[in-house]
Amino acid sequence: MAQATFVYDPTTARFQTEMHEVYRVMRDEFPVYRDPEGRFFALSRFADVWDAVHDWTTFSNDHVLEADALMPQMIYMDPPRHTGLRAIVSRAFTPKRIADLEPRIRELARELVGRFAPTGGCDLVHAFAAPLPSTIAGELIGVPEEHLEPFRSWTEQFIAISGPDDFADAAAKIYALFGELLAERRRRPGDDLMSALIEAEIDGAHLTDEELLGFSFLLLI
């Protein structure tokens, strides 16, 4: 098959129903796929992806299209900035903080299953796989309970994104609420990850407000 007759476009609705076949063809016939409009290359074989991820001097993360619509995020950075930010974040994102989440994760998992178990079936992504991590992440960051449902709906909006306008709209809503939370936590710190990230520092360096918003957004999504 010539590449001209094969198109890889993960933004289309059709892709959602054909993705497994699309990736099979990519892996077997076009392991290094070049977008016809010259916007990107896509790797689909494990060894190639592994090599690219570990060779940031050749395959930089600094020039990714969707990053232009977002606050600074570590996944769109190269060393040494990535290394420095990761070190700061790790001071707040401790193993104990994560281990302490286990009882709440179990409680929420049982609650979600209890909602659909009597019916004998459900859409597993929307009933369980999506709300579980987004709710826990929201609580971990410190999102007030009354805002958790809007946050969950905005994260689900990313599943159905069809273009840059949808992407920017969902991101703007999340940033707006995170901005309010950030201002509140600066006035009154709490026992949550946002407060811990505000205080985290290495050699006097703290995360900027944009970096705090970007990391919180990344964690939630």
GROMACS .gro file of C-alpha atoms in nm:
model
  221
    1MET     CA    1   0.000   0.000   0.000
    2ALA     CA    2   0.135   0.342  -0.093
    3GLN     CA    3   0.131   0.601   0.182
    4ALA     CA    4  -0.078   0.827  -0.042
    5THR     CA    5  -0.368   0.583   0.005
    6PHE     CA    6  -0.319   0.550   0.381
    7VAL     CA    7  -0.401   0.835   0.616
    8TYR     CA    8  -0.327   0.856   0.987
    9ASP     CA    9  -0.544   1.128   1.142
   10PRO     CA   10  -0.632   1.059   1.508
   11THR     CA   11  -0.854   1.372   1.528
   12THR     CA   12  -1.135   1.224   1.318
   13ALA     CA   13  -1.442   1.046   1.453
   14ARG     CA   14  -1.376   0.761   1.210
   15PHE     CA   15  -1.037   0.698   1.366
   16GLN     CA   16  -1.205   0.611   1.698
   17THR     CA   17  -1.374   0.308   1.540
   18GLU     CA   18  -1.083   0.202   1.320
   19MET     CA   19  -0.779   0.281   1.535
   20HIS     CA   20  -0.664  -0.078   1.587
   21GLU     CA   21  -0.657  -0.149   1.215
   22VAL     CA   22  -0.494   0.188   1.145
   23TYR     CA   23  -0.216   0.118   1.396
   24ARG     CA   24  -0.169  -0.235   1.258
   25VAL     CA   25  -0.114  -0.097   0.909
   26MET     CA   26   0.118   0.173   1.042
   27ARG     CA   27   0.325  -0.073   1.240
   28ASP     CA   28   0.348  -0.325   0.955
   29GLU     CA   29   0.383  -0.096   0.652
   30PHE     CA   30   0.457   0.262   0.763
   31PRO     CA   31   0.659   0.242   1.086
   32VAL     CA   32   0.781   0.598   1.021
   33TYR     CA   33   0.469   0.776   0.896
   34ARG     CA   34   0.502   1.123   0.743
   35ASP     CA   35   0.199   1.349   0.755
   36PRO     CA   36   0.113   1.452   0.395
   37GLU     CA   37   0.096   1.818   0.503
   38GLY     CA   38   0.437   1.797   0.667
   39ARG     CA   39   0.311   1.868   1.022
   40PHE     CA   40   0.459   1.561   1.193
   41PHE     CA   41   0.613   1.217   1.173
   42ALA     CA   42   0.459   0.928   1.371
   43LEU     CA   43   0.650   0.624   1.500
   44SER     CA   44   0.451   0.307   1.568
   45ARG     CA   45   0.708   0.037   1.656
   46PHE     CA   46   0.819  -0.005   2.016
   47ALA     CA   47   1.193   0.000   1.952
   48ASP     CA   48   1.169   0.320   1.747
   49VAL     CA   49   0.951   0.493   2.007
   50TRP     CA   50   1.187   0.381   2.285
   51ASP     CA   51   1.490   0.519   2.104
   52ALA     CA   52   1.317   0.850   2.030
   53VAL     CA   53   1.198   0.898   2.389
   54HIS     CA   54   1.551   0.852   2.521
   55ASP     CA   55   1.725   1.069   2.262
   56TRP     CA   56   1.595   1.418   2.342
   57THR     CA   57   1.879   1.590   2.156
   58THR     CA   58   1.746   1.444   1.828
   59PHE     CA   59   1.376   1.413   1.912
   60SER     CA   60   1.298   1.727   2.110
   61ASN     CA   61   0.980   1.779   2.311
   62ASP     CA   62   1.006   2.157   2.284
   63HIS     CA   63   0.822   2.189   1.952
   64VAL     CA   64   0.489   2.010   1.988
   65LEU     CA   65   0.185   2.168   1.820
   66GLU     CA   66  -0.067   2.130   2.104
   67ALA     CA   67   0.177   2.282   2.354
   68ASP     CA   68   0.111   2.626   2.202
   69ALA     CA   69  -0.240   2.627   2.354
   70LEU     CA   70  -0.126   2.514   2.700
   71MET     CA   71   0.057   2.637   3.008
   72PRO     CA   72   0.414   2.502   3.048
   73GLN     CA   73   0.416   2.124   3.101
   74MET     CA   74   0.708   1.890   3.166
   75ILE     CA   75   0.610   1.656   2.884
   76TYR     CA   76   0.680   1.941   2.641
   77MET     CA   77   1.025   2.019   2.778
   78ASP     CA   78   1.379   1.888   2.738
   79PRO     CA   79   1.662   1.873   2.992
   80PRO     CA   80   1.785   2.065   3.178
   81ARG     CA   81   1.454   2.247   3.236
   82HIS     CA   82   1.258   1.921   3.248
   83THR     CA   83   1.505   1.776   3.498
   84GLY     CA   84   1.483   2.081   3.724
   85LEU     CA   85   1.103   2.094   3.724
   86ARG     CA   86   1.076   1.723   3.785
   87ALA     CA   87   1.303   1.753   4.087
   88ILE     CA   88   1.085   2.030   4.234
   89VAL     CA   89   0.760   1.843   4.172
   90SER     CA   90   0.899   1.522   4.324
   91ARG     CA   91   0.937   1.706   4.656
   92ALA     CA   92   0.560   1.740   4.674
   93PHE     CA   93   0.456   1.424   4.488
   94THR     CA   94   0.587   1.182   4.751
   95PRO     CA   95   0.532   0.803   4.774
   96LYS     CA   96   0.354   0.853   5.108
   97ARG     CA   97   0.110   1.102   4.958
   98ILE     CA   98   0.023   0.850   4.689
   99ALA     CA   99   0.003   0.554   4.929
  100ASP     CA  100  -0.235   0.752   5.150
  101LEU     CA  101  -0.478   0.768   4.858
  102GLU     CA  102  -0.543   0.392   4.856
  103PRO     CA  103  -0.840   0.387   5.100
  104ARG     CA  104  -1.013   0.667   4.908
  105ILE     CA  105  -0.946   0.498   4.573
  106ARG     CA  106  -1.100   0.175   4.700
  107GLU     CA  107  -1.399   0.363   4.843
  108LEU     CA  108  -1.464   0.549   4.517
  109ALA     CA  109  -1.416   0.235   4.306
  110ARG     CA  110  -1.679   0.051   4.511
  111GLU     CA  111  -1.913   0.351   4.489
  112LEU     CA  112  -1.882   0.369   4.109
  113VAL     CA  113  -1.933  -0.005   4.065
  114GLY     CA  114  -2.232   0.012   4.296
  115ARG     CA  115  -2.401   0.261   4.066
  116PHE     CA  116  -2.405   0.033   3.761
  117ALA     CA  117  -2.385  -0.318   3.910
  118PRO     CA  118  -2.764  -0.347   3.963
  119THR     CA  119  -2.824  -0.282   3.592
  120GLY     CA  120  -2.588  -0.559   3.483
  121GLY     CA  121  -2.395  -0.344   3.237
  122CYS     CA  122  -2.253  -0.003   3.153
  123ASP     CA  123  -2.023   0.198   2.932
  124LEU     CA  124  -1.710   0.113   3.130
  125VAL     CA  125  -1.510   0.420   3.026
  126HIS     CA  126  -1.775   0.677   3.120
  127ALA     CA  127  -1.910   0.490   3.423
  128PHE     CA  128  -1.581   0.381   3.578
  129ALA     CA  129  -1.251   0.425   3.393
  130ALA     CA  130  -1.290   0.803   3.338
  131PRO     CA  131  -1.446   0.926   3.666
  132LEU     CA  132  -1.218   0.720   3.894
  133PRO     CA  133  -0.880   0.877   3.804
  134SER     CA  134  -1.017   1.226   3.732
  135THR     CA  135  -1.198   1.242   4.066
  136ILE     CA  136  -0.897   1.114   4.259
  137ALA     CA  137  -0.664   1.353   4.077
  138GLY     CA  138  -0.898   1.643   4.147
  139GLU     CA  139  -0.914   1.557   4.516
  140LEU     CA  140  -0.537   1.511   4.529
  141ILE     CA  141  -0.478   1.856   4.379
  142GLY     CA  142  -0.733   2.008   4.616
  143VAL     CA  143  -1.029   2.079   4.388
  144PRO     CA  144  -1.335   2.159   4.608
  145GLU     CA  145  -1.604   1.892   4.603
  146GLU     CA  146  -1.858   2.118   4.435
  147HIS     CA  147  -1.622   2.161   4.137
  148LEU     CA  148  -1.528   1.794   4.089
  149GLU     CA  149  -1.818   1.718   3.855
  150PRO     CA  150  -1.741   2.007   3.616
  151PHE     CA  151  -1.375   1.903   3.618
  152ARG     CA  152  -1.470   1.548   3.529
  153SER     CA  153  -1.689   1.666   3.241
  154TRP     CA  154  -1.406   1.882   3.108
  155THR     CA  155  -1.159   1.595   3.117
  156GLU     CA  156  -1.412   1.380   2.928
  157GLN     CA  157  -1.436   1.662   2.673
  158PHE     CA  158  -1.077   1.584   2.577
  159ILE     CA  159  -1.180   1.232   2.471
  160ALA     CA  160  -1.403   1.382   2.202
  161ILE     CA  161  -1.173   1.659   2.082
  162SER     CA  162  -1.196   1.712   1.708
  163GLY     CA  163  -0.984   2.022   1.663
  164PRO     CA  164  -0.779   2.301   1.826
  165ASP     CA  165  -1.088   2.504   1.919
  166ASP     CA  166  -1.227   2.222   2.134
  167PHE     CA  167  -0.885   2.172   2.289
  168ALA     CA  168  -0.847   2.538   2.381
  169ASP     CA  169  -1.201   2.564   2.517
  170ALA     CA  170  -1.164   2.273   2.760
  171ALA     CA  171  -0.818   2.389   2.867
  172ALA     CA  172  -0.939   2.745   2.932
  173LYS     CA  173  -1.216   2.624   3.165
  174ILE     CA  174  -0.976   2.409   3.365
  175TYR     CA  175  -0.712   2.683   3.387
  176ALA     CA  176  -0.971   2.934   3.510
  177LEU     CA  177  -1.077   2.715   3.800
  178PHE     CA  178  -0.717   2.616   3.879
  179GLY     CA  179  -0.627   2.985   3.884
  180GLU     CA  180  -0.893   3.048   4.149
  181LEU     CA  181  -0.769   2.748   4.348
  182LEU     CA  182  -0.408   2.865   4.323
  183ALA     CA  183  -0.494   3.210   4.458
  184GLU     CA  184  -0.694   3.056   4.743
  185ARG     CA  185  -0.412   2.816   4.837
  186ARG     CA  186  -0.161   3.101   4.845
  187ARG     CA  187  -0.388   3.276   5.098
  188ARG     CA  188  -0.479   2.963   5.294
  189PRO     CA  189  -0.255   2.659   5.231
  190GLY     CA  190  -0.417   2.319   5.284
  191ASP     CA  191  -0.315   1.953   5.301
  192ASP     CA  192  -0.329   1.902   4.925
  193LEU     CA  193  -0.090   1.872   4.633
  194MET     CA  194  -0.146   2.229   4.508
  195SER     CA  195  -0.036   2.369   4.846
  196ALA     CA  196   0.263   2.133   4.855
  197LEU     CA  197   0.368   2.234   4.502
  198ILE     CA  198   0.351   2.603   4.596
  199GLU     CA  199   0.594   2.539   4.881
  200ALA     CA  200   0.824   2.296   4.697
  201GLU     CA  201   1.166   2.436   4.605
  202ILE     CA  202   1.522   2.335   4.521
  203ASP     CA  203   1.808   2.578   4.582
  204GLY     CA  204   1.555   2.857   4.624
  205ALA     CA  205   1.372   2.786   4.297
  206HIS     CA  206   0.992   2.751   4.307
  207LEU     CA  207   0.742   2.669   4.036
  208THR     CA  208   0.597   2.976   3.864
  209ASP     CA  209   0.220   3.023   3.856
  210GLU     CA  210   0.214   2.910   3.493
  211GLU     CA  211   0.415   2.599   3.578
  212LEU     CA  212   0.184   2.523   3.871
  213LEU     CA  213  -0.121   2.552   3.646
  214GLY     CA  214   0.047   2.345   3.375
  215PHE     CA  215   0.144   2.064   3.611
  216SER     CA  216  -0.200   2.052   3.774
  217PHE     CA  217  -0.359   2.039   3.429
  218LEU     CA  218  -0.124   1.760   3.320
  219LEU     CA  219  -0.199   1.557   3.632
  220LEU     CA  220  -0.573   1.595   3.589
  221ILE     CA  221  -0.579   1.508   3.219
   0.00000   0.00000   0.00000
